Amino acid sequence: MLSFATLTAAQNNDLAAVAEVIEATESRVSVLADKAARRMAPHGGARLADYRDEFAQVGRVAVWEALSRFTDDNVEAFFRYIYTTIEATLKDAVRSERNGAAGADENAVKVFASMMEAADGNPFEAEKLAQTIPPKGKRLSAERANAARLAWQGAVSIDKVTSAESADANGSLADILSVTDEEPNIVRPKVGMGQVIIAADVLKRYTPMPADADTREAFLDALELASTGCTTPADVEALEDAVKVPSDPQTRRYVMDAMAVLRSAVSTATEGALTEDLMTATDDRMADAREKHARVNDCLESMGAAQRDVLKHSFGINGALDFGWGDGCDMEGIAAFLGMTEPNVKAHRAKGRKAFAKRYIAVVALDKPALAAVLEGAAAANLTNKGRK
């Protein structure tokens, strides 16, 4: 089992320790590389093995590069960080391999449209439902569901105002992302808590960690506060001092846009407090998501420990180490982590998903009976052997 001492040695460029880290993450790299390869060559063939080898190497490089960025103090946090990094890196590699040509095909849009009614017209909810409710063969991948939602919503002009009630209330998207200097007395547009959280996530992903210890501490403290949807002028100033703008043009734009959003957040807030008048549609969606997360956690807590642990670590719920599920599952890794055999993991996962579905549907039925009926039908079709119990 990988130790924290080995991690520290690897961060100090100890080659033997780096090799041990690579070996400890190899099973997850292999699973995700195979999953990425099958996106490029879904019908197999000669190219599948080539893609698998190529993406495996990309994943190993991602592990090596992420070592220097890891700042936590335990091995489980490292694996959680590394697995997320590998998955995100390989998704980017697939998109790059496709030359950015991925879009919404006609069938994906039709499936998405059918989910809009079940989602009460919420396109973000419909995007999630399109990945689970349709029968096998019709179900959309995360990428196709996202592309279908974007196609359904259409392009948003950068000059579109951010408030439907008043064209002059919040300015345009271009105003929010503006990085030009302004006079101190000019009030910038307001932004919501959701945009602050997204900006913090962008900075976490694309900003190099400061080398100086004091600067790094101030940087991490400011990001932690922004991740909750709040920030202050002092924290934004600390970020401006600590953030090193990347040289890559695309990444540089992401970082500069994120900083512009944070500046806008504090320019109209008293001591950084984002009150209700700053709330946007993004915040409403996030509040809905928090409610769903609480519902999921309540259902999981009512289940047996073995089934609950397998499900949490299959889907990365509530910060649990995510080993994946289905074709993307690191079965060897999750079995070793939970101290179970692989057949036991499979059995607990199958029974746990059915038990969770019954509990979740019962809770949803209390205030959304129509959606509960759709979920019940989907569970009956997807969680049984060809419809048999």
mmCIF file of C-alpha atoms in Angstrom:
data_model
loop_
_atom_site.group_PDB
_atom_site.id
_atom_site.type_symbol
_atom_site.label_atom_id
_atom_site.label_comp_id
_atom_site.label_asym_id
_atom_site.label_seq_id
_atom_site.Cartn_x
_atom_site.Cartn_y
_atom_site.Cartn_z
ATOM 1 C CA MET A 1 0.000 0.000 0.000
ATOM 2 C CA LEU A 2 1.327 3.424 -0.924
ATOM 3 C CA SER A 3 2.525 5.467 2.078
ATOM 4 C CA PHE A 4 2.584 9.218 2.578
ATOM 5 C CA ALA A 5 6.365 9.045 3.065
ATOM 6 C CA THR A 6 6.658 7.580 -0.425
ATOM 7 C CA LEU A 7 4.494 10.401 -1.796
ATOM 8 C CA THR A 8 6.747 12.985 -0.172
ATOM 9 C CA ALA A 9 9.838 11.294 -1.590
ATOM 10 C CA ALA A 10 8.247 11.201 -5.050
ATOM 11 C CA GLN A 11 7.518 14.928 -4.843
ATOM 12 C CA ASN A 12 11.225 15.404 -4.141
ATOM 13 C CA ASN A 13 12.052 13.575 -7.397
ATOM 14 C CA ASP A 14 13.057 10.242 -5.852
ATOM 15 C CA LEU A 15 12.875 8.003 -8.937
ATOM 16 C CA ALA A 16 12.116 4.821 -6.987
ATOM 17 C CA ALA A 17 9.273 6.574 -5.150
ATOM 18 C CA VAL A 18 7.904 8.012 -8.415
ATOM 19 C CA ALA A 19 7.927 4.502 -9.906
ATOM 20 C CA GLU A 20 6.016 3.204 -6.867
ATOM 21 C CA VAL A 21 3.400 5.955 -7.262
ATOM 22 C CA ILE A 22 3.015 5.153 -10.954
ATOM 23 C CA GLU A 23 2.596 1.462 -10.116
ATOM 24 C CA ALA A 24 -0.005 2.206 -7.404
ATOM 25 C CA THR A 25 -2.143 4.185 -9.862
ATOM 26 C CA GLU A 26 -1.596 1.895 -12.852
ATOM 27 C CA SER A 27 -4.833 -0.079 -12.478
ATOM 28 C CA ARG A 28 -6.930 3.105 -12.561
ATOM 29 C CA VAL A 29 -4.908 4.488 -15.482
ATOM 30 C CA SER A 30 -5.495 1.253 -17.418
ATOM 31 C CA VAL A 31 -9.252 1.262 -16.793
ATOM 32 C CA LEU A 32 -9.706 4.904 -17.783
ATOM 33 C CA ALA A 33 -7.364 4.569 -20.777
ATOM 34 C CA ASP A 34 -9.448 1.651 -22.056
ATOM 35 C CA LYS A 35 -12.634 3.668 -21.532
ATOM 36 C CA ALA A 36 -11.143 6.608 -23.446
ATOM 37 C CA ALA A 37 -9.938 4.319 -26.227
ATOM 38 C CA ARG A 38 -13.410 2.835 -26.672
ATOM 39 C CA ARG A 39 -14.799 6.332 -27.148
ATOM 40 C CA MET A 40 -12.466 6.677 -30.118
ATOM 41 C CA ALA A 41 -12.909 3.110 -31.425
ATOM 42 C CA PRO A 42 -16.286 1.868 -30.092
ATOM 43 C CA HIS A 43 -16.330 -1.148 -32.423
ATOM 44 C CA GLY A 44 -12.832 -2.335 -31.558
ATOM 45 C CA GLY A 45 -10.503 -3.099 -34.424
ATOM 46 C CA ALA A 46 -6.799 -2.449 -34.860
ATOM 47 C CA ARG A 47 -6.997 1.139 -33.651
ATOM 48 C CA LEU A 48 -8.394 0.227 -30.202
ATOM 49 C CA ALA A 49 -5.084 -1.155 -28.898
ATOM 50 C CA ASP A 50 -3.201 1.846 -30.295
ATOM 51 C CA TYR A 51 -5.565 4.297 -28.605
ATOM 52 C CA ARG A 52 -5.403 2.322 -25.358
ATOM 53 C CA ASP A 53 -1.596 2.483 -25.277
ATOM 54 C CA GLU A 54 -1.595 6.148 -26.224
ATOM 55 C CA PHE A 55 -4.107 7.154 -23.551
ATOM 56 C CA ALA A 56 -2.384 4.999 -20.911
ATOM 57 C CA GLN A 57 0.804 6.950 -21.502
ATOM 58 C CA VAL A 58 -1.139 10.231 -21.284
ATOM 59 C CA GLY A 59 -2.556 9.066 -17.947
ATOM 60 C CA ARG A 60 0.887 8.166 -16.547
ATOM 61 C CA VAL A 61 2.223 11.574 -17.532
ATOM 62 C CA ALA A 62 -0.797 13.178 -15.824
ATOM 63 C CA VAL A 63 0.071 11.299 -12.611
ATOM 64 C CA TRP A 64 3.681 12.476 -12.768
ATOM 65 C CA GLU A 65 2.713 16.094 -13.449
ATOM 66 C CA ALA A 66 0.042 16.108 -10.716
ATOM 67 C CA LEU A 67 2.535 14.966 -8.069
ATOM 68 C CA SER A 68 4.027 18.453 -7.753
ATOM 69 C CA ARG A 69 0.566 20.051 -7.405
ATOM 70 C CA PHE A 70 -0.654 17.810 -4.570
ATOM 71 C CA THR A 71 -0.697 19.679 -1.228
ATOM 72 C CA ASP A 72 -2.863 17.559 1.094
ATOM 73 C CA ASP A 73 -1.494 15.363 3.896
ATOM 74 C CA ASN A 74 -2.895 11.855 3.385
ATOM 75 C CA VAL A 75 -2.826 9.069 0.812
ATOM 76 C CA GLU A 76 -6.602 8.797 0.320
ATOM 77 C CA ALA A 77 -6.777 12.485 -0.613
ATOM 78 C CA PHE A 78 -3.924 11.873 -3.063
ATOM 79 C CA PHE A 79 -5.739 9.013 -4.794
ATOM 80 C CA ARG A 80 -8.941 11.060 -4.968
ATOM 81 C CA TYR A 81 -7.026 13.978 -6.526
ATOM 82 C CA ILE A 82 -5.057 11.783 -8.916
ATOM 83 C CA TYR A 83 -8.062 9.798 -10.139
ATOM 84 C CA THR A 84 -10.003 12.984 -10.861
ATOM 85 C CA THR A 85 -6.977 14.422 -12.661
ATOM 86 C CA ILE A 86 -6.486 11.312 -14.810
ATOM 87 C CA GLU A 87 -10.149 11.203 -15.801
ATOM 88 C CA ALA A 88 -10.257 14.908 -16.704
ATOM 89 C CA THR A 89 -6.969 14.686 -18.614
ATOM 90 C CA LEU A 90 -8.104 11.699 -20.676
ATOM 91 C CA LYS A 91 -11.439 13.345 -21.486
ATOM 92 C CA ASP A 92 -9.499 16.360 -22.743
ATOM 93 C CA ALA A 93 -7.241 14.017 -24.745
ATOM 94 C CA VAL A 94 -10.258 12.403 -26.418
ATOM 95 C CA ARG A 95 -11.696 15.795 -27.314
ATOM 96 C CA SER A 96 -8.335 16.878 -28.679
ATOM 97 C CA GLU A 97 -8.043 13.662 -30.693
ATOM 98 C CA ARG A 98 -11.405 14.398 -32.232
ATOM 99 C CA ASN A 99 -10.145 17.894 -33.149
ATOM 100 C CA GLY A 100 -12.971 19.520 -31.294
ATOM 101 C CA ALA A 101 -15.504 18.094 -33.748
ATOM 102 C CA ALA A 102 -17.732 16.499 -31.119
ATOM 103 C CA GLY A 103 -21.248 17.837 -31.367
ATOM 104 C CA ALA A 104 -24.860 16.887 -30.862
ATOM 105 C CA ASP A 105 -26.122 14.313 -33.340
ATOM 106 C CA GLU A 106 -29.801 14.151 -34.275
ATOM 107 C CA ASN A 107 -30.543 11.060 -32.162
ATOM 108 C CA ALA A 108 -28.944 12.615 -29.076
ATOM 109 C CA VAL A 109 -31.114 15.715 -29.421
ATOM 110 C CA LYS A 110 -34.254 13.533 -29.751
ATOM 111 C CA VAL A 111 -33.407 11.613 -26.576
ATOM 112 C CA PHE A 112 -32.655 14.860 -24.758
ATOM 113 C CA ALA A 113 -35.965 16.357 -25.903
ATOM 114 C CA SER A 114 -37.842 13.367 -24.491
ATOM 115 C CA MET A 115 -36.173 13.937 -21.114
ATOM 116 C CA MET A 116 -37.161 17.610 -20.910
ATOM 117 C CA GLU A 117 -40.727 16.762 -19.845
ATOM 118 C CA ALA A 118 -39.554 14.427 -17.094
ATOM 119 C CA ALA A 119 -37.183 17.154 -15.924
ATOM 120 C CA ASP A 120 -39.975 19.768 -15.742
ATOM 121 C CA GLY A 121 -38.240 21.834 -18.427
ATOM 122 C CA ASN A 122 -34.888 22.005 -16.592
ATOM 123 C CA PRO A 123 -32.216 21.368 -19.274
ATOM 124 C CA PHE A 124 -29.508 20.562 -16.707
ATOM 125 C CA GLU A 125 -31.725 17.937 -15.073
ATOM 126 C CA ALA A 126 -32.617 16.578 -18.522
ATOM 127 C CA GLU A 127 -28.892 16.215 -19.281
ATOM 128 C CA LYS A 128 -28.500 13.942 -16.239
ATOM 129 C CA LEU A 129 -31.679 11.947 -16.910
ATOM 130 C CA ALA A 130 -30.627 11.298 -20.523
ATOM 131 C CA GLN A 131 -27.647 9.347 -19.160
ATOM 132 C CA THR A 132 -29.711 6.996 -16.978
ATOM 133 C CA ILE A 133 -33.402 6.733 -17.866
ATOM 134 C CA PRO A 134 -33.470 5.664 -21.568
ATOM 135 C CA PRO A 135 -33.010 1.929 -22.253
ATOM 136 C CA LYS A 136 -29.613 0.582 -23.209
ATOM 137 C CA GLY A 137 -28.767 1.547 -26.756
ATOM 138 C CA LYS A 138 -30.646 4.843 -26.416
ATOM 139 C CA ARG A 139 -28.908 6.125 -23.272
ATOM 140 C CA LEU A 140 -26.511 9.030 -23.867
ATOM 141 C CA SER A 141 -22.930 9.271 -22.684
ATOM 142 C CA ALA A 142 -22.003 12.289 -20.561
ATOM 143 C CA GLU A 143 -20.380 13.934 -23.600
ATOM 144 C CA ARG A 144 -23.375 13.399 -25.925
ATOM 145 C CA ALA A 145 -25.834 14.543 -23.232
ATOM 146 C CA ASN A 146 -23.825 17.707 -22.661
ATOM 147 C CA ALA A 147 -23.583 18.398 -26.402
ATOM 148 C CA ALA A 148 -27.351 17.836 -26.753
ATOM 149 C CA ARG A 149 -28.079 20.314 -23.956
ATOM 150 C CA LEU A 150 -25.838 22.941 -25.518
ATOM 151 C CA ALA A 151 -27.491 22.418 -28.896
ATOM 152 C CA TRP A 152 -30.952 22.632 -27.297
ATOM 153 C CA GLN A 153 -30.187 25.858 -25.449
ATOM 154 C CA GLY A 154 -28.366 27.423 -28.381
ATOM 155 C CA ALA A 155 -25.490 29.845 -28.370
ATOM 156 C CA VAL A 156 -25.510 32.700 -25.866
ATOM 157 C CA SER A 157 -24.322 36.019 -27.188
ATOM 158 C CA ILE A 158 -21.608 37.626 -25.137
ATOM 159 C CA ASP A 159 -23.633 40.839 -25.384
ATOM 160 C CA LYS A 160 -26.731 39.270 -23.832
ATOM 161 C CA VAL A 161 -27.763 40.963 -20.568
ATOM 162 C CA THR A 162 -27.580 38.810 -17.448
ATOM 163 C CA SER A 163 -30.978 39.799 -16.042
ATOM 164 C CA ALA A 164 -34.273 38.982 -17.733
ATOM 165 C CA GLU A 165 -36.182 41.590 -15.697
ATOM 166 C CA SER A 166 -34.048 44.607 -16.503
ATOM 167 C CA ALA A 167 -31.720 45.101 -19.422
ATOM 168 C CA ASP A 168 -29.586 47.469 -17.357
ATOM 169 C CA ALA A 169 -29.591 45.551 -14.076
ATOM 170 C CA ASN A 170 -26.484 43.397 -14.335
ATOM 171 C CA GLY A 171 -24.877 44.348 -17.628
ATOM 172 C CA SER A 172 -23.810 41.812 -20.252
ATOM 173 C CA LEU A 173 -21.597 38.734 -20.163
ATOM 174 C CA ALA A 174 -18.935 40.774 -21.918
ATOM 175 C CA ASP A 175 -19.079 43.317 -19.077
ATOM 176 C CA ILE A 176 -18.685 40.611 -16.439
ATOM 177 C CA LEU A 177 -15.646 39.112 -18.154
ATOM 178 C CA SER A 178 -14.045 42.462 -18.902
ATOM 179 C CA VAL A 179 -10.481 42.825 -17.629
ATOM 180 C CA THR A 180 -10.002 46.469 -18.528
ATOM 181 C CA ASP A 181 -9.159 48.961 -15.781
ATOM 182 C CA GLU A 182 -11.966 51.198 -14.577
ATOM 183 C CA GLU A 183 -12.254 54.281 -12.439
ATOM 184 C CA PRO A 184 -12.677 53.458 -8.696
ATOM 185 C CA ASN A 185 -16.133 55.068 -8.560
ATOM 186 C CA ILE A 186 -17.561 52.961 -11.386
ATOM 187 C CA VAL A 187 -19.558 49.986 -10.070
ATOM 188 C CA ARG A 188 -18.987 46.743 -11.918
ATOM 189 C CA PRO A 189 -21.791 44.245 -12.620
ATOM 190 C CA LYS A 190 -22.936 41.965 -9.831
ATOM 191 C CA VAL A 191 -22.324 38.226 -10.081
ATOM 192 C CA GLY A 192 -23.916 35.346 -8.225
ATOM 193 C CA MET A 193 -22.467 32.851 -5.786
ATOM 194 C CA GLY A 194 -22.512 30.138 -8.435
ATOM 195 C CA GLN A 195 -20.180 32.166 -10.655
ATOM 196 C CA VAL A 196 -17.817 32.730 -7.722
ATOM 197 C CA ILE A 197 -17.630 28.958 -7.105
ATOM 198 C CA ILE A 198 -17.013 28.249 -10.792
ATOM 199 C CA ALA A 199 -14.267 30.910 -10.894
ATOM 200 C CA ALA A 200 -12.587 29.296 -7.868
ATOM 201 C CA ASP A 201 -12.703 25.874 -9.557
ATOM 202 C CA VAL A 202 -11.076 27.344 -12.682
ATOM 203 C CA LEU A 203 -8.238 28.828 -10.633
ATOM 204 C CA LYS A 204 -7.716 25.533 -8.786
ATOM 205 C CA ARG A 205 -7.410 23.664 -12.061
ATOM 206 C CA TYR A 206 -5.338 26.027 -14.174
ATOM 207 C CA THR A 207 -3.214 28.098 -11.768
ATOM 208 C CA PRO A 208 0.259 26.858 -10.743
ATOM 209 C CA MET A 209 0.791 26.568 -6.994
ATOM 210 C CA PRO A 210 2.909 29.473 -5.641
ATOM 211 C CA ALA A 211 6.385 28.422 -4.509
ATOM 212 C CA ASP A 212 6.594 30.810 -1.526
ATOM 213 C CA ALA A 213 5.043 29.278 1.610
ATOM 214 C CA ASP A 214 3.269 32.434 2.832
ATOM 215 C CA THR A 215 1.924 33.258 -0.622
ATOM 216 C CA ARG A 216 0.770 29.663 -1.068
ATOM 217 C CA GLU A 217 -1.074 29.731 2.282
ATOM 218 C CA ALA A 218 -2.853 32.986 1.397
ATOM 219 C CA PHE A 219 -3.689 31.603 -2.055
ATOM 220 C CA LEU A 220 -5.222 28.390 -0.652
ATOM 221 C CA ASP A 221 -7.177 30.240 2.059
ATOM 222 C CA ALA A 222 -8.654 32.645 -0.500
ATOM 223 C CA LEU A 223 -9.590 29.779 -2.849
ATOM 224 C CA GLU A 224 -11.207 27.822 -0.018
ATOM 225 C CA LEU A 225 -13.458 30.771 0.822
ATOM 226 C CA ALA A 226 -14.311 31.392 -2.855
ATOM 227 C CA SER A 227 -15.225 27.697 -3.233
ATOM 228 C CA THR A 228 -18.109 28.299 -0.818
ATOM 229 C CA GLY A 229 -19.499 31.105 -3.002
ATOM 230 C CA CYS A 230 -18.136 33.970 -0.905
ATOM 231 C CA THR A 231 -15.107 36.198 -1.220
ATOM 232 C CA THR A 232 -13.812 39.540 0.041
ATOM 233 C CA PRO A 233 -11.813 42.379 -1.500
ATOM 234 C CA ALA A 234 -8.811 41.329 0.630
ATOM 235 C CA ASP A 235 -9.016 37.748 -0.640
ATOM 236 C CA VAL A 236 -9.290 38.843 -4.257
ATOM 237 C CA GLU A 237 -6.258 41.057 -3.725
ATOM 238 C CA ALA A 238 -4.386 38.088 -2.250
ATOM 239 C CA LEU A 239 -5.297 36.000 -5.295
ATOM 240 C CA GLU A 240 -4.125 38.731 -7.662
ATOM 241 C CA ASP A 241 -0.763 38.759 -5.892
ATOM 242 C CA ALA A 242 -0.459 34.958 -5.914
ATOM 243 C CA VAL A 243 -1.916 33.949 -9.277
ATOM 244 C CA LYS A 244 0.670 33.396 -11.974
ATOM 245 C CA VAL A 245 -1.006 33.784 -15.358
ATOM 246 C CA PRO A 246 -0.161 30.764 -17.589
ATOM 247 C CA SER A 247 1.650 31.296 -20.879
ATOM 248 C CA ASP A 248 -0.711 29.053 -22.873
ATOM 249 C CA PRO A 249 -3.221 31.403 -24.610
ATOM 250 C CA GLN A 250 -6.322 29.296 -23.881
ATOM 251 C CA THR A 251 -5.448 28.597 -20.240
ATOM 252 C CA ARG A 252 -4.439 32.239 -19.803
ATOM 253 C CA ARG A 253 -7.921 33.319 -20.929
ATOM 254 C CA TYR A 254 -9.578 30.957 -18.440
ATOM 255 C CA VAL A 255 -7.558 32.353 -15.535
ATOM 256 C CA MET A 256 -8.061 36.002 -16.502
ATOM 257 C CA ASP A 257 -11.821 35.480 -16.936
ATOM 258 C CA ALA A 258 -12.034 33.788 -13.530
ATOM 259 C CA MET A 259 -10.222 36.672 -11.856
ATOM 260 C CA ALA A 260 -12.543 39.149 -13.590
ATOM 261 C CA VAL A 261 -15.565 37.344 -12.145
ATOM 262 C CA LEU A 262 -14.099 37.496 -8.626
ATOM 263 C CA ARG A 263 -13.355 41.212 -8.998
ATOM 264 C CA SER A 264 -16.964 41.779 -10.058
ATOM 265 C CA ALA A 265 -18.211 39.790 -7.060
ATOM 266 C CA VAL A 266 -16.519 42.045 -4.517
ATOM 267 C CA SER A 267 -17.042 45.323 -6.352
ATOM 268 C CA THR A 268 -20.713 45.495 -5.293
ATOM 269 C CA ALA A 269 -20.715 43.334 -2.161
ATOM 270 C CA THR A 270 -20.321 44.629 1.393
ATOM 271 C CA GLU A 271 -17.417 42.739 2.968
ATOM 272 C CA GLY A 272 -17.809 40.077 0.310
ATOM 273 C CA ALA A 273 -21.330 38.972 1.303
ATOM 274 C CA LEU A 274 -23.384 37.917 -1.715
ATOM 275 C CA THR A 275 -26.970 38.669 -0.721
ATOM 276 C CA GLU A 276 -30.189 37.524 -2.387
ATOM 277 C CA ASP A 277 -30.149 40.384 -4.868
ATOM 278 C CA LEU A 278 -26.947 38.877 -6.287
ATOM 279 C CA MET A 279 -28.460 35.428 -6.806
ATOM 280 C CA THR A 280 -28.709 34.142 -10.365
ATOM 281 C CA ALA A 281 -30.252 31.143 -12.141
ATOM 282 C CA THR A 282 -26.951 29.319 -11.584
ATOM 283 C CA ASP A 283 -27.406 29.717 -7.824
ATOM 284 C CA ASP A 284 -30.940 28.306 -8.055
ATOM 285 C CA ARG A 285 -29.601 25.236 -9.878
ATOM 286 C CA MET A 286 -26.892 24.805 -7.268
ATOM 287 C CA ALA A 287 -29.459 25.028 -4.455
ATOM 288 C CA ASP A 288 -31.484 22.317 -6.224
ATOM 289 C CA ALA A 289 -28.332 20.203 -6.547
ATOM 290 C CA ARG A 290 -27.598 20.574 -2.831
ATOM 291 C CA GLU A 291 -31.111 19.364 -2.052
ATOM 292 C CA LYS A 292 -30.605 16.305 -4.262
ATOM 293 C CA HIS A 293 -27.221 15.573 -2.690
ATOM 294 C CA ALA A 294 -28.802 15.663 0.765
ATOM 295 C CA ARG A 295 -31.552 13.309 -0.430
ATOM 296 C CA VAL A 296 -28.966 10.886 -1.850
ATOM 297 C CA ASN A 297 -26.922 10.921 1.358
ATOM 298 C CA ASP A 298 -30.024 10.310 3.502
ATOM 299 C CA CYS A 299 -30.964 7.300 1.375
ATOM 300 C CA LEU A 300 -27.421 5.900 1.551
ATOM 301 C CA GLU A 301 -27.264 6.297 5.334
ATOM 302 C CA SER A 302 -30.408 4.150 5.666
ATOM 303 C CA MET A 303 -28.677 1.226 3.889
ATOM 304 C CA GLY A 304 -26.355 -1.486 5.196
ATOM 305 C CA ALA A 305 -22.686 -0.580 5.611
ATOM 306 C CA ALA A 306 -21.306 -2.906 2.915
ATOM 307 C CA GLN A 307 -23.727 -1.795 0.187
ATOM 308 C CA ARG A 308 -23.377 1.860 1.231
ATOM 309 C CA ASP A 309 -19.557 1.767 1.102
ATOM 310 C CA VAL A 310 -19.479 0.058 -2.293
ATOM 311 C CA LEU A 311 -21.886 2.609 -3.779
ATOM 312 C CA LYS A 312 -20.034 5.584 -2.284
ATOM 313 C CA HIS A 313 -16.712 4.395 -3.679
ATOM 314 C CA SER A 314 -18.263 3.444 -7.031
ATOM 315 C CA PHE A 315 -19.556 6.959 -7.660
ATOM 316 C CA GLY A 316 -17.311 9.146 -5.470
ATOM 317 C CA ILE A 317 -20.242 10.247 -3.290
ATOM 318 C CA ASN A 318 -19.644 12.767 -0.509
ATOM 319 C CA GLY A 319 -15.903 12.931 -1.136
ATOM 320 C CA ALA A 320 -15.328 9.150 -1.139
ATOM 321 C CA LEU A 321 -12.475 7.841 -3.271
ATOM 322 C CA ASP A 322 -14.036 7.220 -6.714
ATOM 323 C CA PHE A 323 -13.136 3.870 -8.316
ATOM 324 C CA GLY A 324 -15.786 4.164 -11.031
ATOM 325 C CA TRP A 325 -18.448 1.654 -12.089
ATOM 326 C CA GLY A 326 -19.440 -0.246 -15.223
ATOM 327 C CA ASP A 327 -16.773 -0.180 -17.931
ATOM 328 C CA GLY A 328 -14.903 2.532 -16.027
ATOM 329 C CA CYS A 329 -14.630 0.570 -12.755
ATOM 330 C CA ASP A 330 -11.266 -0.191 -11.161
ATOM 331 C CA MET A 331 -12.511 -3.468 -9.666
ATOM 332 C CA GLU A 332 -9.108 -4.502 -8.380
ATOM 333 C CA GLY A 333 -8.631 -1.148 -6.654
ATOM 334 C CA ILE A 334 -12.052 -0.944 -4.958
ATOM 335 C CA ALA A 335 -11.859 -4.558 -3.743
ATOM 336 C CA ALA A 336 -8.439 -3.966 -2.174
ATOM 337 C CA PHE A 337 -9.492 -0.657 -0.647
ATOM 338 C CA LEU A 338 -12.656 -2.071 0.985
ATOM 339 C CA GLY A 339 -11.077 -5.390 1.957
ATOM 340 C CA MET A 340 -13.549 -7.420 -0.120
ATOM 341 C CA THR A 341 -13.281 -9.929 -2.910
ATOM 342 C CA GLU A 342 -14.247 -8.791 -6.400
ATOM 343 C CA PRO A 343 -17.355 -11.064 -6.490
ATOM 344 C CA ASN A 344 -18.470 -9.528 -3.172
ATOM 345 C CA VAL A 345 -18.061 -6.019 -4.558
ATOM 346 C CA LYS A 346 -20.137 -6.914 -7.619
ATOM 347 C CA ALA A 347 -22.869 -8.494 -5.480
ATOM 348 C CA HIS A 348 -23.054 -5.587 -3.021
ATOM 349 C CA ARG A 349 -23.121 -3.092 -5.891
ATOM 350 C CA ALA A 350 -25.976 -4.858 -7.733
ATOM 351 C CA LYS A 351 -28.101 -5.250 -4.589
ATOM 352 C CA GLY A 352 -27.170 -1.803 -3.331
ATOM 353 C CA ARG A 353 -28.252 -0.028 -6.511
ATOM 354 C CA LYS A 354 -31.672 -1.710 -6.341
ATOM 355 C CA ALA A 355 -32.070 -0.902 -2.636
ATOM 356 C CA PHE A 356 -31.026 2.699 -3.204
ATOM 357 C CA ALA A 357 -33.418 3.083 -6.155
ATOM 358 C CA LYS A 358 -36.405 1.974 -4.041
ATOM 359 C CA ARG A 359 -35.548 4.423 -1.286
ATOM 360 C CA TYR A 360 -34.819 7.324 -3.618
ATOM 361 C CA ILE A 361 -37.986 6.832 -5.688
ATOM 362 C CA ALA A 362 -40.089 6.712 -2.498
ATOM 363 C CA VAL A 363 -38.645 10.061 -1.360
ATOM 364 C CA VAL A 364 -39.083 11.726 -4.781
ATOM 365 C CA ALA A 365 -42.692 10.513 -4.953
ATOM 366 C CA LEU A 366 -43.587 12.688 -1.963
ATOM 367 C CA ASP A 367 -43.445 15.913 -4.007
ATOM 368 C CA LYS A 368 -42.802 14.833 -7.625
ATOM 369 C CA PRO A 369 -44.965 11.767 -8.355
ATOM 370 C CA ALA A 370 -44.616 12.112 -12.139
ATOM 371 C CA LEU A 371 -40.823 12.084 -11.989
ATOM 372 C CA ALA A 372 -40.932 9.207 -9.481
ATOM 373 C CA ALA A 373 -42.981 7.154 -11.945
ATOM 374 C CA VAL A 374 -40.416 7.779 -14.694
ATOM 375 C CA LEU A 375 -37.552 6.850 -12.352
ATOM 376 C CA GLU A 376 -39.349 3.686 -11.255
ATOM 377 C CA GLY A 377 -39.733 2.576 -14.865
ATOM 378 C CA ALA A 378 -36.102 3.315 -15.589
ATOM 379 C CA ALA A 379 -34.969 1.395 -12.497
ATOM 380 C CA ALA A 380 -37.072 -1.620 -13.455
ATOM 381 C CA ALA A 381 -35.506 -1.650 -16.919
ATOM 382 C CA ASN A 382 -31.919 -0.858 -16.003
ATOM 383 C CA LEU A 383 -31.356 -2.587 -12.657
ATOM 384 C CA THR A 384 -32.611 -6.057 -13.557
ATOM 385 C CA ASN A 385 -31.511 -8.796 -15.889
ATOM 386 C CA LYS A 386 -33.510 -7.977 -19.013
ATOM 387 C CA GLY A 387 -36.388 -6.810 -16.825
ATOM 388 C CA ARG A 388 -36.311 -9.887 -14.526
ATOM 389 C CA LYS A 389 -35.842 -9.434 -10.763
#
